[in-house]
Amino acid sequence: MSVIEQRSHWQKTQKDSLHTLASHMLDLAKQEGADHATISGSTSITDKVVIESYDLNLAYTTEETILSLSLICNQKQASATVNTTDPQRLRETIRKTLQIAKHSARDDDLVIAPKSDNVTTLPFINQDSLLKLSLQDLLEASMTSLSYWNHQYFSPDRLETSLDTSVHVMMNSNGLVRDELSTITDWGFAGFCRDDEHVSSVDYDGGFSHTSFQPLTEHAKSFQSHVLKGLNPQTLTRTPRLVLITPRAMDDFLLDPILYHLNGSILRDKKSKWPTQGEKVLPSSIHITENPHQRDFRDATSWDHDGLATYPQILINHGCVSQHIHNCHTAKSLQTTPSGLAGGPFGLKMHGGQDSLDNLMHTEYVLVIERFSGHIDPLTGDFSGVAKNSYTIDKQIQTPITETMVSGNLFKALENIQGLSQETINISGSYESPYVLMSSIQIS
Amino acid sequence: MKNFLQDIVNQESGFVELRYHAQQLNNICVTRKRTDSAHHQYLEGIAVRVHENGHWGFSATSDLSKESIQRAIYRARQSAAHITRILPNSHKNPLRKVDLYKGSFISPGYEEIQNIPFEEKISKISQIEREAALASSKIHTASCRYEELIEHRIIITSDGAQADIKTSRPTLYVRCFAQHKDKESTADHAAGITGSWSQLLQHPQLINASEKTAKKAIDLLCAPYVKSGTHSVILSPALVGLLCHEAIGHTVEADFVKAGSVAQGRLNTQIASEHITLIDEGSPEQKSVAGYLPCDDEGVITKPTHIIEKGQLKSYLHDRTSATEFETAPTGNSRAFSYIDEPMIRMTNTYLKPGKKDLDEMISEIPFGYLAEGDGGGEADSNGEFQFGCGWLWEIKNGRKTRLIREANLSGLAFEVLQSVDAVSTSSHWDMGSGYCYKGQKAKVDAGGPHIRCKLHIGGQSCQS
């Protein structure tokens, strides 16, 4: 058999095994007294290469099966995770989980997903082009990347590449059945620059693919070049009025607090500032969508963690709340419908605006924040921390800067958005975002 | 299991390391009377490493049969062979000989924690949550979370490690969110140890935790924000622990040193004031520290590693590989979180030695500054640049604590801050056991020390730019 045929055969065999196992566990759960049960299982083979500094010192292959179960009995819930497939151990796990559930608090909103139609498998999710890869391919790609890291002031910390071939199955006692085969490659770089005087902050880059294994040479060169821009940092002597948040800093800075207030659990606990759909909560330039079927997103999936179908939707519609992030439980507690976002979002995109990045960067003296390290209170929006790997731009001249503290309140800063770039960047498959220019951020 | 694994290793050639690792990770979380989580997890497997031609191959299996372990050894050998094929001219020294652990260890409370029924724990967590929630009408939400990490590790190597280690590490967090008119604030108290359920509940941080947390959250409602700037600051043991761990500890992990961290090339140089002696120790006298380990995951016996001695950098933290490269002894810092994780250099329990000054005396000598308390987590960097949050501060004016200030961010360059230390208190506490260190995988650690007085940059809502 070819490598592709071997791997495909392995996946098919594992899928059948997981189906049988999950069905068996549902039966056991019912026998032991559960009213409702959800079983999720996954089996994966991972090949991974790790290079530390310039040293190729570790290669590995692991295989693991993980089973998770969630049981409801008399509207009381408990859950478990194990890595055994032994029937007797599984029965003991189910018994123990039910015993624990008896002592949980009763919650009349506990519910599992109803049976629903089969969902369409995403066409890009398990490609032969990846199934044929081997550890040898990862090793060669890693070593080739390493050969491009040759600058005397560049210090690579870590380079990792991996290939994950897996099978996922979910079933519940309402008859819902889901399965998915997937293969994905990931890569990650960490490094910094140092000369005789100065050591920079660690910088990171990473990526993935559902569909192809491209040489990492361009990424490696670009990463080294990017890191080296941090040489000879200057202390900030003149405080800019404007701050440009790059897409890399956006998840900490903006996206996480926004998602916090859209989260069904936060809504249920009456901590969300944005409980009302249709309410205008952000400037009209902010438009955020969920795109769970796009191959550019690492977590692209056709079903959410409850097993419900995912679908493209708008979360923030030009500043107005369009959709909250609900699972079956929070939806029932708030008497609304689940939004196919349990465990999500899976393909988050903040859309671009009207301004060219060139204009945003060069109109006025600006601090560009590449990475933010600090604390943001999502409830209040207060933040305080350090701008890392950051620089100023003044009349086209880019100057890296040393540690600079920034603070303020995000929601107040959002009221004063000065610009949103047309250009958006996908950050390692996690989300996509434009650059955002803000004032009202304190710099010291 | 120990003899079973030893038999397998004895039949293999070259260097083979087998690590049996059974891990229970159970958690309970109660919020607003709701059981948000009542979860138990049990993962068990064997991690395999082989060292051939200076390269490591790693594999793991959850199937504990002899055939499966032997297949995993074969896969690990294949992985190492792949590297040798790619790098045929790479010559590395064999691993240096080292004192390896031979024996058994069971942490106090290991049996007790497993014998206490889950329902008793749920009941207690629910009680703590209710007490916090009902402490005041200004408490909008209270939550209480409990987690226990119970592990059994057996490490057998072909050069003599025979370790059988059982540990239990429980942690408890209480959090209150207070709201009054347009003001909001959050406070928490947490503690984590190696030990039993009853020992955890008797931890000083958790005595009356509900009332203390609720009161702090309410007090913070009216507290102002700090004005940013560089100030004289007394750091509490929790924050000293964070500084030791984040800002110094990571920079002296040998893999990071090798990459070029700020500690590279600075052994035997003065990097801190003479008041500073910093130690990482897997098995200190106080066995209840959250990262207690008699040996690491390579079977190396843990001993105190004096990283900084009276301000001089004396040692990095090593595993067997880096120790061989640096031509020194391993320091017992090789750890893996689960059976499917490869070991890497991690800290254990990191602390500053206490000094000679009384805390009240340290406060009385400050014309204007702060006493920073309540850690909020943080991170540090290759260049020693760190930032971490503190839950609250006390303003000090003319040698006296005055008003409470809201959470702030502390930052600086670690070695500069340590050079500015001019006083260290006599008493010392461990206070970082409730969290995990993340470096690609988790590790249970602890840190702490005395109060120290230093110069730091504080970031708040009003800046002095």
PDB file of C-alpha atoms in Angstrom, chain B residues 133-245:
ATOM      1  CA  ALA B 133     -21.706  35.581  47.047  1.00  0.00           C
ATOM      2  CA  LEU B 134     -23.749  36.394  50.139  1.00  0.00           C
ATOM      3  CA  ALA B 135     -21.022  38.410  51.885  1.00  0.00           C
ATOM      4  CA  SER B 136     -22.463  41.669  50.518  1.00  0.00           C
ATOM      5  CA  SER B 137     -25.164  42.967  48.195  1.00  0.00           C
ATOM      6  CA  LYS B 138     -22.353  44.549  46.182  1.00  0.00           C
ATOM      7  CA  ILE B 139     -21.029  41.147  45.200  1.00  0.00           C
ATOM      8  CA  HIS B 140     -22.461  40.578  41.739  1.00  0.00           C
ATOM      9  CA  THR B 141     -20.853  37.176  41.106  1.00  0.00           C
ATOM     10  CA  ALA B 142     -18.718  34.835  43.129  1.00  0.00           C
ATOM     11  CA  SER B 143     -17.008  31.733  41.853  1.00  0.00           C
ATOM     12  CA  CYS B 144     -14.987  29.021  43.460  1.00  0.00           C
ATOM     13  CA  ARG B 145     -12.845  26.600  41.527  1.00  0.00           C
ATOM     14  CA  TYR B 146     -11.040  23.541  42.806  1.00  0.00           C
ATOM     15  CA  GLU B 147      -8.551  21.439  40.908  1.00  0.00           C
ATOM     16  CA  GLU B 148      -6.501  18.408  41.915  1.00  0.00           C
ATOM     17  CA  LEU B 149      -3.583  16.987  39.982  1.00  0.00           C
ATOM     18  CA  ILE B 150      -2.787  13.478  41.187  1.00  0.00           C
ATOM     19  CA  GLU B 151       0.096  11.712  39.518  1.00  0.00           C
ATOM     20  CA  HIS B 152       2.014   8.493  39.574  1.00  0.00           C
ATOM     21  CA  ARG B 153       5.287   8.472  37.675  1.00  0.00           C
ATOM     22  CA  ILE B 154       7.755   5.645  37.266  1.00  0.00           C
ATOM     23  CA  ILE B 155      11.003   6.502  35.518  1.00  0.00           C
ATOM     24  CA  ILE B 156      13.377   3.760  34.434  1.00  0.00           C
ATOM     25  CA  THR B 157      16.512   4.456  32.421  1.00  0.00           C
ATOM     26  CA  SER B 158      19.127   2.110  31.104  1.00  0.00           C
ATOM     27  CA  ASP B 159      21.807   3.924  33.094  1.00  0.00           C
ATOM     28  CA  GLY B 160      20.176   3.336  36.449  1.00  0.00           C
ATOM     29  CA  ALA B 161      17.201   5.580  37.302  1.00  0.00           C
ATOM     30  CA  GLN B 162      14.484   3.629  39.139  1.00  0.00           C
ATOM     31  CA  ALA B 163      12.068   6.244  40.460  1.00  0.00           C
ATOM     32  CA  ASP B 164       8.524   5.609  41.678  1.00  0.00           C
ATOM     33  CA  ILE B 165       6.903   8.935  42.550  1.00  0.00           C
ATOM     34  CA  LYS B 166       3.346   9.669  43.687  1.00  0.00           C
ATOM     35  CA  THR B 167       2.178  13.246  44.217  1.00  0.00           C
ATOM     36  CA  SER B 168      -1.074  15.055  44.811  1.00  0.00           C
ATOM     37  CA  ARG B 169      -1.365  18.791  44.119  1.00  0.00           C
ATOM     38  CA  PRO B 170      -4.678  20.432  44.985  1.00  0.00           C
ATOM     39  CA  THR B 171      -5.511  24.087  44.256  1.00  0.00           C
ATOM     40  CA  LEU B 172      -8.386  26.333  45.253  1.00  0.00           C
ATOM     41  CA  TYR B 173      -9.408  29.707  43.774  1.00  0.00           C
ATOM     42  CA  VAL B 174     -12.035  32.097  45.056  1.00  0.00           C
ATOM     43  CA  ARG B 175     -13.024  35.076  42.921  1.00  0.00           C
ATOM     44  CA  CYS B 176     -15.497  37.881  43.545  1.00  0.00           C
ATOM     45  CA  PHE B 177     -16.779  40.428  41.097  1.00  0.00           C
ATOM     46  CA  ALA B 178     -18.217  43.487  42.828  1.00  0.00           C
ATOM     47  CA  GLN B 179     -20.440  46.109  41.279  1.00  0.00           C
ATOM     48  CA  HIS B 180     -21.862  49.318  42.677  1.00  0.00           C
ATOM     49  CA  LYS B 181     -23.422  52.068  40.547  1.00  0.00           C
ATOM     50  CA  ASP B 182     -20.972  52.523  37.686  1.00  0.00           C
ATOM     51  CA  LYS B 183     -17.993  50.941  39.421  1.00  0.00           C
ATOM     52  CA  GLU B 184     -16.736  47.379  39.043  1.00  0.00           C
ATOM     53  CA  SER B 185     -13.853  45.468  40.505  1.00  0.00           C
ATOM     54  CA  THR B 186     -12.531  41.940  40.851  1.00  0.00           C
ATOM     55  CA  ALA B 187     -10.519  40.268  43.604  1.00  0.00           C
ATOM     56  CA  ASP B 188      -9.326  36.747  44.166  1.00  0.00           C
ATOM     57  CA  HIS B 189      -7.499  34.557  46.629  1.00  0.00           C
ATOM     58  CA  ALA B 190      -5.919  31.277  45.682  1.00  0.00           C
ATOM     59  CA  ALA B 191      -3.528  28.680  46.971  1.00  0.00           C
ATOM     60  CA  GLY B 192      -1.955  25.510  45.622  1.00  0.00           C
ATOM     61  CA  ILE B 193       0.174  22.946  47.400  1.00  0.00           C
ATOM     62  CA  THR B 194       1.547  19.461  47.206  1.00  0.00           C
ATOM     63  CA  GLY B 195      -0.449  17.665  49.851  1.00  0.00           C
ATOM     64  CA  SER B 196      -3.903  16.757  50.994  1.00  0.00           C
ATOM     65  CA  TRP B 197      -7.358  18.281  50.776  1.00  0.00           C
ATOM     66  CA  SER B 198      -7.351  19.179  54.464  1.00  0.00           C
ATOM     67  CA  GLN B 199      -3.881  20.734  54.258  1.00  0.00           C
ATOM     68  CA  LEU B 200      -5.052  22.884  51.361  1.00  0.00           C
ATOM     69  CA  LEU B 201      -8.064  24.159  53.295  1.00  0.00           C
ATOM     70  CA  GLN B 202      -5.758  25.160  56.136  1.00  0.00           C
ATOM     71  CA  HIS B 203      -3.487  27.214  53.872  1.00  0.00           C
ATOM     72  CA  PRO B 204      -3.196  30.781  55.265  1.00  0.00           C
ATOM     73  CA  GLN B 205      -4.418  32.283  51.960  1.00  0.00           C
ATOM     74  CA  LEU B 206      -7.602  30.250  52.177  1.00  0.00           C
ATOM     75  CA  ILE B 207      -8.575  30.811  55.799  1.00  0.00           C
ATOM     76  CA  ASN B 208     -11.813  32.861  55.566  1.00  0.00           C
ATOM     77  CA  ALA B 209     -11.160  33.134  51.826  1.00  0.00           C
ATOM     78  CA  SER B 210     -14.798  33.946  51.021  1.00  0.00           C
ATOM     79  CA  GLU B 211     -14.984  36.944  53.339  1.00  0.00           C
ATOM     80  CA  LYS B 212     -11.487  38.169  52.501  1.00  0.00           C
ATOM     81  CA  THR B 213     -12.092  38.006  48.758  1.00  0.00           C
ATOM     82  CA  ALA B 214     -15.485  39.676  48.956  1.00  0.00           C
ATOM     83  CA  LYS B 215     -14.130  42.430  51.193  1.00  0.00           C
ATOM     84  CA  LYS B 216     -11.187  43.073  48.899  1.00  0.00           C
ATOM     85  CA  ALA B 217     -13.429  43.302  45.829  1.00  0.00           C
ATOM     86  CA  ILE B 218     -15.683  45.798  47.616  1.00  0.00           C
ATOM     87  CA  ASP B 219     -12.766  47.856  48.933  1.00  0.00           C
ATOM     88  CA  LEU B 220     -11.360  48.060  45.421  1.00  0.00           C
ATOM     89  CA  LEU B 221     -14.589  49.544  44.063  1.00  0.00           C
ATOM     90  CA  CYS B 222     -13.643  52.921  45.443  1.00  0.00           C
ATOM     91  CA  ALA B 223      -9.922  52.590  45.010  1.00  0.00           C
ATOM     92  CA  PRO B 224      -8.280  54.944  42.534  1.00  0.00           C
ATOM     93  CA  TYR B 225      -5.894  53.901  39.791  1.00  0.00           C
ATOM     94  CA  VAL B 226      -2.196  54.388  40.263  1.00  0.00           C
ATOM     95  CA  LYS B 227      -0.333  57.119  38.420  1.00  0.00           C
ATOM     96  CA  SER B 228       2.232  55.572  36.094  1.00  0.00           C
ATOM     97  CA  GLY B 229       5.865  56.130  36.815  1.00  0.00           C
ATOM     98  CA  THR B 230       8.985  54.648  38.338  1.00  0.00           C
ATOM     99  CA  HIS B 231       8.684  54.315  42.088  1.00  0.00           C
ATOM    100  CA  SER B 232      10.089  52.710  45.169  1.00  0.00           C
ATOM    101  CA  VAL B 233       8.028  49.546  45.532  1.00  0.00           C
ATOM    102  CA  ILE B 234       7.915  46.792  48.155  1.00  0.00           C
ATOM    103  CA  LEU B 235       6.928  43.547  46.469  1.00  0.00           C
ATOM    104  CA  SER B 236       4.968  40.941  48.422  1.00  0.00           C
ATOM    105  CA  PRO B 237       6.120  37.293  48.398  1.00  0.00           C
ATOM    106  CA  ALA B 238       3.627  36.459  45.627  1.00  0.00           C
ATOM    107  CA  LEU B 239       5.114  39.147  43.394  1.00  0.00           C
ATOM    108  CA  VAL B 240       8.659  38.272  44.424  1.00  0.00           C
ATOM    109  CA  GLY B 241       7.831  34.745  43.349  1.00  0.00           C
ATOM    110  CA  LEU B 242       6.574  36.001  39.998  1.00  0.00           C
ATOM    111  CA  LEU B 243       9.719  38.085  39.542  1.00  0.00           C
ATOM    112  CA  CYS B 244      11.959  35.128  40.403  1.00  0.00           C
ATOM    113  CA  HIS B 245      10.065  32.769  38.163  1.00  0.00           C
TER     114      HIS B 245
END
